[in-house]
């Protein structure tokens, strides 16, 4: 009769395991196989196309590499911020649906600097910068009333704050001229100012903000600047998401920028042509110099002597004085 001994069984299992480990330690892949494996891995490496873990903000920083340092937030940092931010101590709801159906684009420029934190400046940009030329008309985004029309030399320059019935406030910065005054009631799309380069600015543009009870909402959450419209007829403010854009597409912005620049170039060319035409159609004159005659002056300007005389009330026998002004057209 065989006696069951647990100790002997455990010892057998242990010895078998040690034997397997020893055999494994002595097993090696053929050298040719190892070399082939290394060659295969090396051929699959594409250093130039490695996937980079880049954040959206880092991407935007590269896209808008030339943008300047954001202005101080006039609601919390700028001078006279007490009068700008009238919502101190007020309880702001966690969520609120706002009607943005009756709107107008503040200007037709493309985005030159988006909303968001700037790591290289360690400062938050609480609005969106839109391309504009000094003198371009700026429009009220919604119906409302002008709450402030002031100057802030450290950042916004000449700026307006409008309060709207949909509970939003909009801010327009770096203006060159006000077209409205405080307490004036305005309609969406009404001209309120001219664009400029005032305050802390290194090129003409419009700094545009959308605020709900002091909270700086990302304007791209409400407006689709590449298509010059709002995303929807209402916007839901939420304390957790108000800094997020809604479908902001840098490529779409680039396409719109190209169209904008082409349109501006065409307008500029047309304007120059119009000015040139007006200049050529205007009255031209000539001052008489020593030795000149009616025949010489008429011939140089494609006229007959009779036409030149009729235009100036002269006779063909009239003598000219040095310095005398003659009309040519």
C-alpha angles and dihedrals in degrees: 000000000000115000115220108234114184093190093059092048092051091049091051092052092049093050091049091052093050090050091053093049091051092051091048091051090056094048115098133176115245113267092238091055092050092050092048090050092052092048091051093053092046092052091054094056113103104179093181094056101042114142111253122209097226124167122227091246092053089051092051091047089058092043092053096033094148098053118123129239111287119256122252112270105258090202093062111008113023124093116276088020088148089071093041097051106050092165099077110136093010118130109241116206119241091235138011133171111226126197111232098162096111100060145137129200109253089224136339097247126124124244112277096170124017130214118272150076118315109212094191091055096032088225137112119241101214098188142032125261115222126196113254139153122231107271096028113138117254118206135207108257093212140003111283150103132288107249100175137014107178148137123247111182096190095063128332098044109195106004142171130211116200124191118210134201090239086069094253127122122205127204125205117192142187092030124168098205140011118229093182137043136220116292092017114138113231137186128226108274095021115137107252104165148349121255119248150151103258128140120012097351134126099195138014113280142125120257104206127189135181116204135185112197090330096315110125104228117201102256088215087066088066105025130051097209095182090060096032096235142087120273093233139350092260137037124208111216113209126173090224098051109024092107093057123098121228110234096328103181116192091196092054088048090052091051091050090047090055091051091046093051092047091050092048091049091051091048091049092051091048091049092051091048091050092050091048091050092050090048093050092046093050127093114288123199140190131207115221115245130196113284096015121131134195089254094054094047093046093047094050091052099044095252137122121241090246091054091049092048093046091051092052101034093247136138123233087247095052117124117227125226122221107259093021112145117229126192114234100181 
